[in-house]
PDB file of C-alpha atoms in Angstrom:
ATOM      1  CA  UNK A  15       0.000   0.000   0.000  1.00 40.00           C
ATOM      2  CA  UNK A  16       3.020   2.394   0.846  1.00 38.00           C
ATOM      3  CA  UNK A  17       4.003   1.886  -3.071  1.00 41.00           C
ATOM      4  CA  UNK A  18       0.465   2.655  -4.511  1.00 39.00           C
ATOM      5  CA  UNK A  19       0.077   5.914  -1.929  1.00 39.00           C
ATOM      6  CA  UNK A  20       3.308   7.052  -3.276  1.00 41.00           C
ATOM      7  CA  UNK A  21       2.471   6.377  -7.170  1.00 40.00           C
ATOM      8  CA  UNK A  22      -0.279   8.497  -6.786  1.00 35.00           C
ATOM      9  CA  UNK A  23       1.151  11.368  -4.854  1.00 40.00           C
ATOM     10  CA  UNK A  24       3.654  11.786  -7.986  1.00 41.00           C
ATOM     11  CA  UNK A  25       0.717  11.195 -10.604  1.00 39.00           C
ATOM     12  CA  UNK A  26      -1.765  13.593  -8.828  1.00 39.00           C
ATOM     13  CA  UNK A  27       1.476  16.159  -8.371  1.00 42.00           C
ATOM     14  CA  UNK A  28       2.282  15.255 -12.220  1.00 45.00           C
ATOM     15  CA  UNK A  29      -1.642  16.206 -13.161  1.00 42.00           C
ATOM     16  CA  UNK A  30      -1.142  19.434 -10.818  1.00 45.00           C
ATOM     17  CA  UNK A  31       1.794  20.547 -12.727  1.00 45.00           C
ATOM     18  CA  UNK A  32       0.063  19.907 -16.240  1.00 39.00           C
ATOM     19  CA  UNK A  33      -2.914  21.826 -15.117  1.00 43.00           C
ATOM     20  CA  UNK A  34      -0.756  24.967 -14.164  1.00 42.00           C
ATOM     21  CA  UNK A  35       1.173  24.774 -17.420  1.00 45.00           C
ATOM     22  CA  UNK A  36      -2.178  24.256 -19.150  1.00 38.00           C
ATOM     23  CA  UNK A  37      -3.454  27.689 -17.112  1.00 45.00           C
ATOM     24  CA  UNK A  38      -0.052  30.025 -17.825  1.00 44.00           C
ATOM     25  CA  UNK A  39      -0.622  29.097 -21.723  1.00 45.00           C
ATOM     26  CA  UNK A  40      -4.761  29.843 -22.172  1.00 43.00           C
ATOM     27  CA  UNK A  41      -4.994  31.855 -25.032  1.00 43.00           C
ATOM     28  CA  UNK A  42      -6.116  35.772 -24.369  1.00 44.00           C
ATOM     29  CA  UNK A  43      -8.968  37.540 -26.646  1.00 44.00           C
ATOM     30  CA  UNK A  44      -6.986  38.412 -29.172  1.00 47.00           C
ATOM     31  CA  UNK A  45      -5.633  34.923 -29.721  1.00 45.00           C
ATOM     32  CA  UNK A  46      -2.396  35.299 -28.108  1.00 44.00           C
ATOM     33  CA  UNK A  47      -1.201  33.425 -25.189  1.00 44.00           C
ATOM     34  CA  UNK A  48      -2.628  34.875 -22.447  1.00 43.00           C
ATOM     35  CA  UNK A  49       0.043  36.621 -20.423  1.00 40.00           C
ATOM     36  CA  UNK A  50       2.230  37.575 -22.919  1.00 40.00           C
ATOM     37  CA  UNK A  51       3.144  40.335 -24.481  1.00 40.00           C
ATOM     38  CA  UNK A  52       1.593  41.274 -27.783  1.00 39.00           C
ATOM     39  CA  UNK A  53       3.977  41.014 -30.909  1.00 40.00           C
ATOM     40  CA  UNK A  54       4.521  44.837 -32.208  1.00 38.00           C
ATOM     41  CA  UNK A  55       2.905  45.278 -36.132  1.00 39.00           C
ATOM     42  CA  UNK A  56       5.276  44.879 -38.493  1.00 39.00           C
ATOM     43  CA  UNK A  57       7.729  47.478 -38.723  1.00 40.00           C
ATOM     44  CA  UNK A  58       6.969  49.721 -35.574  1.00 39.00           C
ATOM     45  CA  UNK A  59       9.257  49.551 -32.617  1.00 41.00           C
ATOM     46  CA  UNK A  60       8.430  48.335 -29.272  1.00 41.00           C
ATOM     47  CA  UNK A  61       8.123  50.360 -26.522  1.00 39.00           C
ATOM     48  CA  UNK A  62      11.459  49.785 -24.731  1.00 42.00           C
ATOM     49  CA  UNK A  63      12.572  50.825 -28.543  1.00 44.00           C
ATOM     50  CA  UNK A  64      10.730  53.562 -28.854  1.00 43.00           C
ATOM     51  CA  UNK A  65      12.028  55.215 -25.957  1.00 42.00           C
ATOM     52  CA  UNK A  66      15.584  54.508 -26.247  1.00 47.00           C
ATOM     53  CA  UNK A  67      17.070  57.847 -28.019  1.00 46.00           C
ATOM     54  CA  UNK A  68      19.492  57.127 -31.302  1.00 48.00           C
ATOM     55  CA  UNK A  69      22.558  58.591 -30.661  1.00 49.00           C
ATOM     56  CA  UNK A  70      23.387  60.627 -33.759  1.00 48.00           C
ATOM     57  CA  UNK A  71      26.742  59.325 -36.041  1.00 49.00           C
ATOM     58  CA  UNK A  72      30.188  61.421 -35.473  1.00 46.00           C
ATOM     59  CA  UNK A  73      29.542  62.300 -39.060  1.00 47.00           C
ATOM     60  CA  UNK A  74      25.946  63.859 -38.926  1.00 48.00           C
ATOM     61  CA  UNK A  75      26.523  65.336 -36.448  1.00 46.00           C
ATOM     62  CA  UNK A  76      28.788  67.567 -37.960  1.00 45.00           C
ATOM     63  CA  UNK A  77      26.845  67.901 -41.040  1.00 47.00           C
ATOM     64  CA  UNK A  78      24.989  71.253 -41.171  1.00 44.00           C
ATOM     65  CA  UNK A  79      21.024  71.598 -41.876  1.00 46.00           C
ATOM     66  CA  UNK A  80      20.597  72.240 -45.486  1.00 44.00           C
ATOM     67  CA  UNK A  81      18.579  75.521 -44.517  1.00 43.00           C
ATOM     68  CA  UNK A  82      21.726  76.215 -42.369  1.00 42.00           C
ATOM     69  CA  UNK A  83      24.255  75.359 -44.815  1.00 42.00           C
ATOM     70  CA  UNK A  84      21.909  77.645 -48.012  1.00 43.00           C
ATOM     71  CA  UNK A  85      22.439  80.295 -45.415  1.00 41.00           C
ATOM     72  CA  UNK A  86      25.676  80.485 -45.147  1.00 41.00           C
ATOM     73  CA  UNK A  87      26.741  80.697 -48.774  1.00 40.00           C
ATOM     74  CA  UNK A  88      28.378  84.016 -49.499  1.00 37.00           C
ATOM     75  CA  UNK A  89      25.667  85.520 -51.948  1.00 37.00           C
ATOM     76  CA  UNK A  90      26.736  87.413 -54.985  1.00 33.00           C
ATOM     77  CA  UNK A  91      27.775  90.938 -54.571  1.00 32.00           C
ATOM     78  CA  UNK A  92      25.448  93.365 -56.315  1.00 30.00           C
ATOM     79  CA  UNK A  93      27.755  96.222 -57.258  1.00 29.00           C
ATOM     80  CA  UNK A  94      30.614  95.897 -59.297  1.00 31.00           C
ATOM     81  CA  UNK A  95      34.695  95.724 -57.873  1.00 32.00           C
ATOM     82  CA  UNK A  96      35.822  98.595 -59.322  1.00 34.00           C
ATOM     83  CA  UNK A  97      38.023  96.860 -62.480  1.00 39.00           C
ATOM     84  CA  UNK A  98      37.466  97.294 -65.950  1.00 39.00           C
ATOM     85  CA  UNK A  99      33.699  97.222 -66.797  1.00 44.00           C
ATOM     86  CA  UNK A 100      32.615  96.979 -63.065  1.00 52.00           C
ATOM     87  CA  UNK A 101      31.218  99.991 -60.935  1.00 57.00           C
ATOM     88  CA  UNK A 102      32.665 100.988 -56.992  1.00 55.00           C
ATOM     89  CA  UNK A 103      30.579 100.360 -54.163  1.00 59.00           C
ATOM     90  CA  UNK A 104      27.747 102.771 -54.928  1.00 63.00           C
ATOM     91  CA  UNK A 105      27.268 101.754 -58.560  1.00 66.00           C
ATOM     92  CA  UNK A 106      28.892 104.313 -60.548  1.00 66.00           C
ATOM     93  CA  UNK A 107      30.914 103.485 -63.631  1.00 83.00           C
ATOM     94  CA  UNK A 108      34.410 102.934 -62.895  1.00 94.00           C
ATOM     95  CA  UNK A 109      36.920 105.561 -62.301  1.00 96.00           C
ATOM     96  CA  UNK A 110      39.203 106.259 -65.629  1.00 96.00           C
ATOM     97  CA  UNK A 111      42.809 106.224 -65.978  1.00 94.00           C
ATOM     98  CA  UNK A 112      45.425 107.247 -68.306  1.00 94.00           C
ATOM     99  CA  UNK A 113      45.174 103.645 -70.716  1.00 95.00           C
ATOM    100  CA  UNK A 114      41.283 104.239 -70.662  1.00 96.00           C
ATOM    101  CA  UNK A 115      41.741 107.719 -72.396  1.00 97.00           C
ATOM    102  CA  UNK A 116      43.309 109.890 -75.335  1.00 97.00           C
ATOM    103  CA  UNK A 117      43.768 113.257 -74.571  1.00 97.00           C
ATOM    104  CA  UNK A 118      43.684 116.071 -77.113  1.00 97.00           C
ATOM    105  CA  UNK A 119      44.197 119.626 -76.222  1.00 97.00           C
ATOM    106  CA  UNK A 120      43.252 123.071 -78.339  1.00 97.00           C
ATOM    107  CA  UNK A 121      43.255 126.883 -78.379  1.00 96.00           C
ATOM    108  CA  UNK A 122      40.001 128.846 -78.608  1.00 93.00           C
ATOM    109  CA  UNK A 123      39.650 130.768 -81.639  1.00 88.00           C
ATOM    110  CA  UNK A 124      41.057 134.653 -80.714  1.00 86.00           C
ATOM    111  CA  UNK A 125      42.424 133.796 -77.322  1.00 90.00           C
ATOM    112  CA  UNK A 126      45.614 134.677 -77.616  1.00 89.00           C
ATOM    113  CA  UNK A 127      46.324 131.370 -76.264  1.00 93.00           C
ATOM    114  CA  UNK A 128      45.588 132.466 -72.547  1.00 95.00           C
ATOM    115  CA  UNK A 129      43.091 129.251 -72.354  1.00 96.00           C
ATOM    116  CA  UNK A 130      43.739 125.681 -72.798  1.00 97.00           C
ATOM    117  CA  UNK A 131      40.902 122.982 -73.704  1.00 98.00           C
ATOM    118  CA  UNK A 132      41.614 119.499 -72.926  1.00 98.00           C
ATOM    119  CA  UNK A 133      39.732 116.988 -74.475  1.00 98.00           C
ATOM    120  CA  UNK A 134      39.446 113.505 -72.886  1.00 98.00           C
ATOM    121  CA  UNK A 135      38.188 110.404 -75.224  1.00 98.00           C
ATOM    122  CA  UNK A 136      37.036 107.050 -73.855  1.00 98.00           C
ATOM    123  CA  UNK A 137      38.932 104.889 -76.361  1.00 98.00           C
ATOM    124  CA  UNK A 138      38.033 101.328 -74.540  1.00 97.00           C
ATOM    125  CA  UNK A 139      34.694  99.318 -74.846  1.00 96.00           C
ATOM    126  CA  UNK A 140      33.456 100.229 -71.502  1.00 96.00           C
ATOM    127  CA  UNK A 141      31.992 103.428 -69.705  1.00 97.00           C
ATOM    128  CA  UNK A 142      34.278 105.134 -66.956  1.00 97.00           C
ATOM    129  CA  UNK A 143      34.144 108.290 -65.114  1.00 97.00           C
ATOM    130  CA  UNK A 144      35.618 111.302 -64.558  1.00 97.00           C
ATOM    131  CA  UNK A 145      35.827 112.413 -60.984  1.00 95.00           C
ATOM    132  CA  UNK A 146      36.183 115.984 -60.097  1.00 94.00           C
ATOM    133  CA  UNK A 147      39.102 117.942 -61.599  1.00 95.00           C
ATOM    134  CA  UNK A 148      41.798 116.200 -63.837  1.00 96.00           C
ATOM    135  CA  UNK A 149      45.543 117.106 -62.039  1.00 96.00           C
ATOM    136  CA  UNK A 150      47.738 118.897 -64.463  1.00 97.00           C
ATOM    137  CA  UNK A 151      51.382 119.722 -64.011  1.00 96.00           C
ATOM    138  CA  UNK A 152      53.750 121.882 -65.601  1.00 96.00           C
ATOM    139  CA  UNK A 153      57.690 121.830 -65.432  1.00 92.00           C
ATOM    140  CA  UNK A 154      58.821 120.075 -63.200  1.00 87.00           C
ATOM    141  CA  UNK A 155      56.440 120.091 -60.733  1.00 83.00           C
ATOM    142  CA  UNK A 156      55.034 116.836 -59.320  1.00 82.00           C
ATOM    143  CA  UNK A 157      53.601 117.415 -56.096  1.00 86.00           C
ATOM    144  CA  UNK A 158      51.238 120.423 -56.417  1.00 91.00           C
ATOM    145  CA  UNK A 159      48.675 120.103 -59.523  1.00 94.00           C
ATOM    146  CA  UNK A 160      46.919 123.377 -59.891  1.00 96.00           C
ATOM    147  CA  UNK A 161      44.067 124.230 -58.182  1.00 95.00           C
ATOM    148  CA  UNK A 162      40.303 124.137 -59.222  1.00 95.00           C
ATOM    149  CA  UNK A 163      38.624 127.350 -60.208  1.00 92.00           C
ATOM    150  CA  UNK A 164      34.656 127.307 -59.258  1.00 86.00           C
ATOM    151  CA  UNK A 165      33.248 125.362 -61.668  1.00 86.00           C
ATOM    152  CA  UNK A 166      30.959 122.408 -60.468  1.00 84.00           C
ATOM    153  CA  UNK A 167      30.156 119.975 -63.574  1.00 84.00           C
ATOM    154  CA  UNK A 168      26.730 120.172 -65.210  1.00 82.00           C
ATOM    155  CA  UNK A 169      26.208 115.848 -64.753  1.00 85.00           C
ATOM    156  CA  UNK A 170      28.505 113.410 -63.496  1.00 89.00           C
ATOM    157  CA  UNK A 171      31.389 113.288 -66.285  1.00 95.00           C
ATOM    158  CA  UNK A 172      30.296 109.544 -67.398  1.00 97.00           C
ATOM    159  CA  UNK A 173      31.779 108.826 -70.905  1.00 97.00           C
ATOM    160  CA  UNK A 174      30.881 105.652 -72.764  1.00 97.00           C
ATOM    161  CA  UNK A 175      32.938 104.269 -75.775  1.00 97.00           C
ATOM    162  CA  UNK A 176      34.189 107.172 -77.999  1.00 97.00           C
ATOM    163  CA  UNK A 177      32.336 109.547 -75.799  1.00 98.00           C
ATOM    164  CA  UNK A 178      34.130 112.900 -74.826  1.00 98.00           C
ATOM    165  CA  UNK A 179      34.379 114.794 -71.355  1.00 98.00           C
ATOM    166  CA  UNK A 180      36.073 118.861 -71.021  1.00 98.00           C
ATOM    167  CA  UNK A 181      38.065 120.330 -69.087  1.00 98.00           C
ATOM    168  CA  UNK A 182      39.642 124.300 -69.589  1.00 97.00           C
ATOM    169  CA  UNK A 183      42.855 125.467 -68.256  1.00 97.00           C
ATOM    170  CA  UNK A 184      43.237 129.015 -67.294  1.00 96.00           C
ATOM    171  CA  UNK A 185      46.853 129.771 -68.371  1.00 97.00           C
ATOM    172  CA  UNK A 186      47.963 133.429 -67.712  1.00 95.00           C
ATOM    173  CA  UNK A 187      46.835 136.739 -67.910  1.00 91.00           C
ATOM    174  CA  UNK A 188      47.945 140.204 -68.905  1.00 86.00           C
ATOM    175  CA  UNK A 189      51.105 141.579 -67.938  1.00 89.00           C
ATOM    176  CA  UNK A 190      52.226 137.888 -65.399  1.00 91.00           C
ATOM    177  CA  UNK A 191      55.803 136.633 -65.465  1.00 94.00           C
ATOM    178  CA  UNK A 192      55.289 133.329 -67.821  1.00 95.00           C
ATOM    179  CA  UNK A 193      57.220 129.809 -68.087  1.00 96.00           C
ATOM    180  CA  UNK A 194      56.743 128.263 -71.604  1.00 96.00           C
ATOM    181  CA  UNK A 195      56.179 124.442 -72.001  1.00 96.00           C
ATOM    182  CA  UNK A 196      55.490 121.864 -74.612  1.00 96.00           C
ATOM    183  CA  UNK A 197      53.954 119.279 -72.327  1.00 96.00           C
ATOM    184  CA  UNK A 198      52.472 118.818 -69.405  1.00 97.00           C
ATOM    185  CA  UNK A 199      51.697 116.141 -66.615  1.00 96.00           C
ATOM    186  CA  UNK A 200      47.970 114.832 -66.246  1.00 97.00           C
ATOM    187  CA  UNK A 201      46.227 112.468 -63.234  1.00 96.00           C
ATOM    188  CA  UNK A 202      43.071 111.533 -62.443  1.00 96.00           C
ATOM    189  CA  UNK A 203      41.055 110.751 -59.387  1.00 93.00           C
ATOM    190  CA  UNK A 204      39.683 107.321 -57.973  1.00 92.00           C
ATOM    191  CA  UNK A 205      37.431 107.424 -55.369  1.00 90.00           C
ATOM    192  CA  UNK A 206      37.989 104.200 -54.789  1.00 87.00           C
ATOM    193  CA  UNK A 207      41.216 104.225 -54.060  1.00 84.00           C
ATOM    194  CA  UNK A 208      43.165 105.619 -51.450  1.00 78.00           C
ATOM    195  CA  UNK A 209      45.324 106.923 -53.396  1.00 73.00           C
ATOM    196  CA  UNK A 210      45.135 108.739 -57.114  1.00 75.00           C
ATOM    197  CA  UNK A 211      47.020 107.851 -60.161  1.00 76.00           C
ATOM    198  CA  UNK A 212      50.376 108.939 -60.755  1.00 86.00           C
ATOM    199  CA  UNK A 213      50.906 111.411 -63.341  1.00 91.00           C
ATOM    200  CA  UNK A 214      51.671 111.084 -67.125  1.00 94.00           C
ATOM    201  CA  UNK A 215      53.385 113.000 -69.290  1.00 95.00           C
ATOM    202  CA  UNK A 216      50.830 114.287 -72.347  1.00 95.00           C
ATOM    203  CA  UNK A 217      52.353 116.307 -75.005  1.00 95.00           C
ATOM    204  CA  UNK A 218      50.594 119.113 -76.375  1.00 96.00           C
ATOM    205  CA  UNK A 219      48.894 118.416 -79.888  1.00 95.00           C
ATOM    206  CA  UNK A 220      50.589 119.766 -83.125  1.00 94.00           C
ATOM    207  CA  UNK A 221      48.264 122.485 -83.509  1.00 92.00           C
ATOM    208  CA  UNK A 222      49.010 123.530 -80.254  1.00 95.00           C
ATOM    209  CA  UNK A 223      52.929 123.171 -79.891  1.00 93.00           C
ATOM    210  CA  UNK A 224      53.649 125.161 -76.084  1.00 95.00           C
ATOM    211  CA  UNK A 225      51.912 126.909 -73.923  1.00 96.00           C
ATOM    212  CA  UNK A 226      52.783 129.786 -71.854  1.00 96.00           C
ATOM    213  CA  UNK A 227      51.907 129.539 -68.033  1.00 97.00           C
ATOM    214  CA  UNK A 228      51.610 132.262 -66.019  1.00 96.00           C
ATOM    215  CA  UNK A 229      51.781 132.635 -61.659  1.00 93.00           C
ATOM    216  CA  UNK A 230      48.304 131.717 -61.146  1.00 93.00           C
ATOM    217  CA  UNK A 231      47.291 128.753 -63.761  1.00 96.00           C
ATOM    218  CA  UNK A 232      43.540 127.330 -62.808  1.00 96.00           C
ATOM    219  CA  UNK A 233      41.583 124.437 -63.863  1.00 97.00           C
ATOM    220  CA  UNK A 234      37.851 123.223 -64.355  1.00 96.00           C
ATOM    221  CA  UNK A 235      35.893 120.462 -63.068  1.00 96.00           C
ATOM    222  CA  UNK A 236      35.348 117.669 -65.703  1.00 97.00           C
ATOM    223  CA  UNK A 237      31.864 118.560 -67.937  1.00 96.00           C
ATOM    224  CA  UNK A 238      30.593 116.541 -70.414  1.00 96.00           C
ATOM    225  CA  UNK A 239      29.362 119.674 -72.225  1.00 95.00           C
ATOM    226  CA  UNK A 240      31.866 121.777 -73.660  1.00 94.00           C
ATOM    227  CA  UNK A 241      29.550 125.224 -73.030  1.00 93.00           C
ATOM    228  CA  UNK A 242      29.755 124.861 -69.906  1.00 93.00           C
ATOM    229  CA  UNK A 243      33.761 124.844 -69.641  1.00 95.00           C
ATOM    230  CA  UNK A 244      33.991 127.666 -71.692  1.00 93.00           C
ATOM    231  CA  UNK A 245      31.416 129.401 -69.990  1.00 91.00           C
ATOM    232  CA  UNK A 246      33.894 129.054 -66.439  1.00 92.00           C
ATOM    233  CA  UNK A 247      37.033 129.681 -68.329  1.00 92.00           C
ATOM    234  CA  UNK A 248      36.270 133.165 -69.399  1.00 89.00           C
ATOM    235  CA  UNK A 249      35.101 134.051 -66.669  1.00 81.00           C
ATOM    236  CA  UNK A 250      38.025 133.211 -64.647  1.00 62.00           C
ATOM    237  CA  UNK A 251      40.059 136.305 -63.182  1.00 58.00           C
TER     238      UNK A 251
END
């Protein structure tokens, strides 16, 4: 009898166990195992996923936004540099110089040669301007060009290809101690620059030949009409 009470203890205690196991596997509602956790759909991330932050590669992370990186692209300048066929920095034509321009200079008709007109020519492809007063020098000096007379230009001297600009030259009057030359030195001014061009020697046209120079010599502004130059000139005392 001990044997049979002690087969059935381990059957009943085998039928227990198979019961529980039965129990911890019942299927839920859904048709899962009840107890366990549902499978996440296809291609969304668990919870314990979802939560866990990505830590972001060496490499992006030095990788700027593409709004960020648009932004901090240099964008185009709008006015020109200043060089042949470009403008300065508040969109004027650039300034001329002396390989931009052939200069031609004249007497007025009954004169007496007292005046000078210069006559500047754009002879390149491009416009260029002619700021304020050109600087002339006679002899041999270089430091001192002469002064302007009062004589503020009609329009910005602008001159396109072939286009001409003025300038008059007050040389002497009556009764002054003169110097007589055949040429004469010539700069002109760049605003955008701090310094101006260095001077060039210009010789006087064939019709000309010298000019006499008295104590006092006087120039005019840059005009692009010739009326007004002369209009300055002879009035100058």
């Amino acid at each position: 009898m001990r044997a049979a009470r002690t087969s059935w203890k381990t059957y009943a205690l085998g039928a227990a166990a198979v019961a529980a196991m039965l129990s911890a596997t019942a299927c839920g509602p859904d048709g899962t195992e009840d107890g366990a956790a549902s499978p996440a759909p296809s291609g969304t991330a668990s919870a314990s996923e979802s939560v866990k932050p990505t830590a972001p590669s060496p490499s992006d992370s030095a990788k700027p936004s593409a709004s960020a990186s648009e932004s901090a692209k240099p964008k185009p300048s709008a006015t020109g540099s200043g060089k042949p066929g470009g403008g300065d920095s508040k969109g004027r034509a650039r300034a001329c110089a002396d390989q931009d321009l052939s200069i031609d200079t004249s007497y007025w008709a009954h004169d007496s040669g007292q005046h000078l007109l210069i006559t500047a020519t754009n002879a390149t492809d491009t416009p260029c301007t002619l700021y304020a007063y050109p600087f002339l020098y006679f002899g041999q000096e270089t430091e001192n060009p002469l002064p302007p007379m009062e004589s503020p230009p009609k329009a910005v001297a602008t001159i396109g290809p072939k286009q001409k600009a003025y300038a008059g030259v007050k040389l002497f009057l009556g009764g002054e101690k003169t110097d007589t030359y055949e040429s004469f030195g010539i700069a002109y001014k760049d605003p955008s620059s701090s310094t101006d061009g260095a001077a060039i020697d210009v010789s006087l046209s064939d019709d000309v030949r010298f000019v006499t120079v008295g104590q006092n010599p006087s120039v005019t502004f840059w005009n692009l009409d010739r009326r007004e130059v002369e209009k300055f000139v002879f009035k100058a005392r």
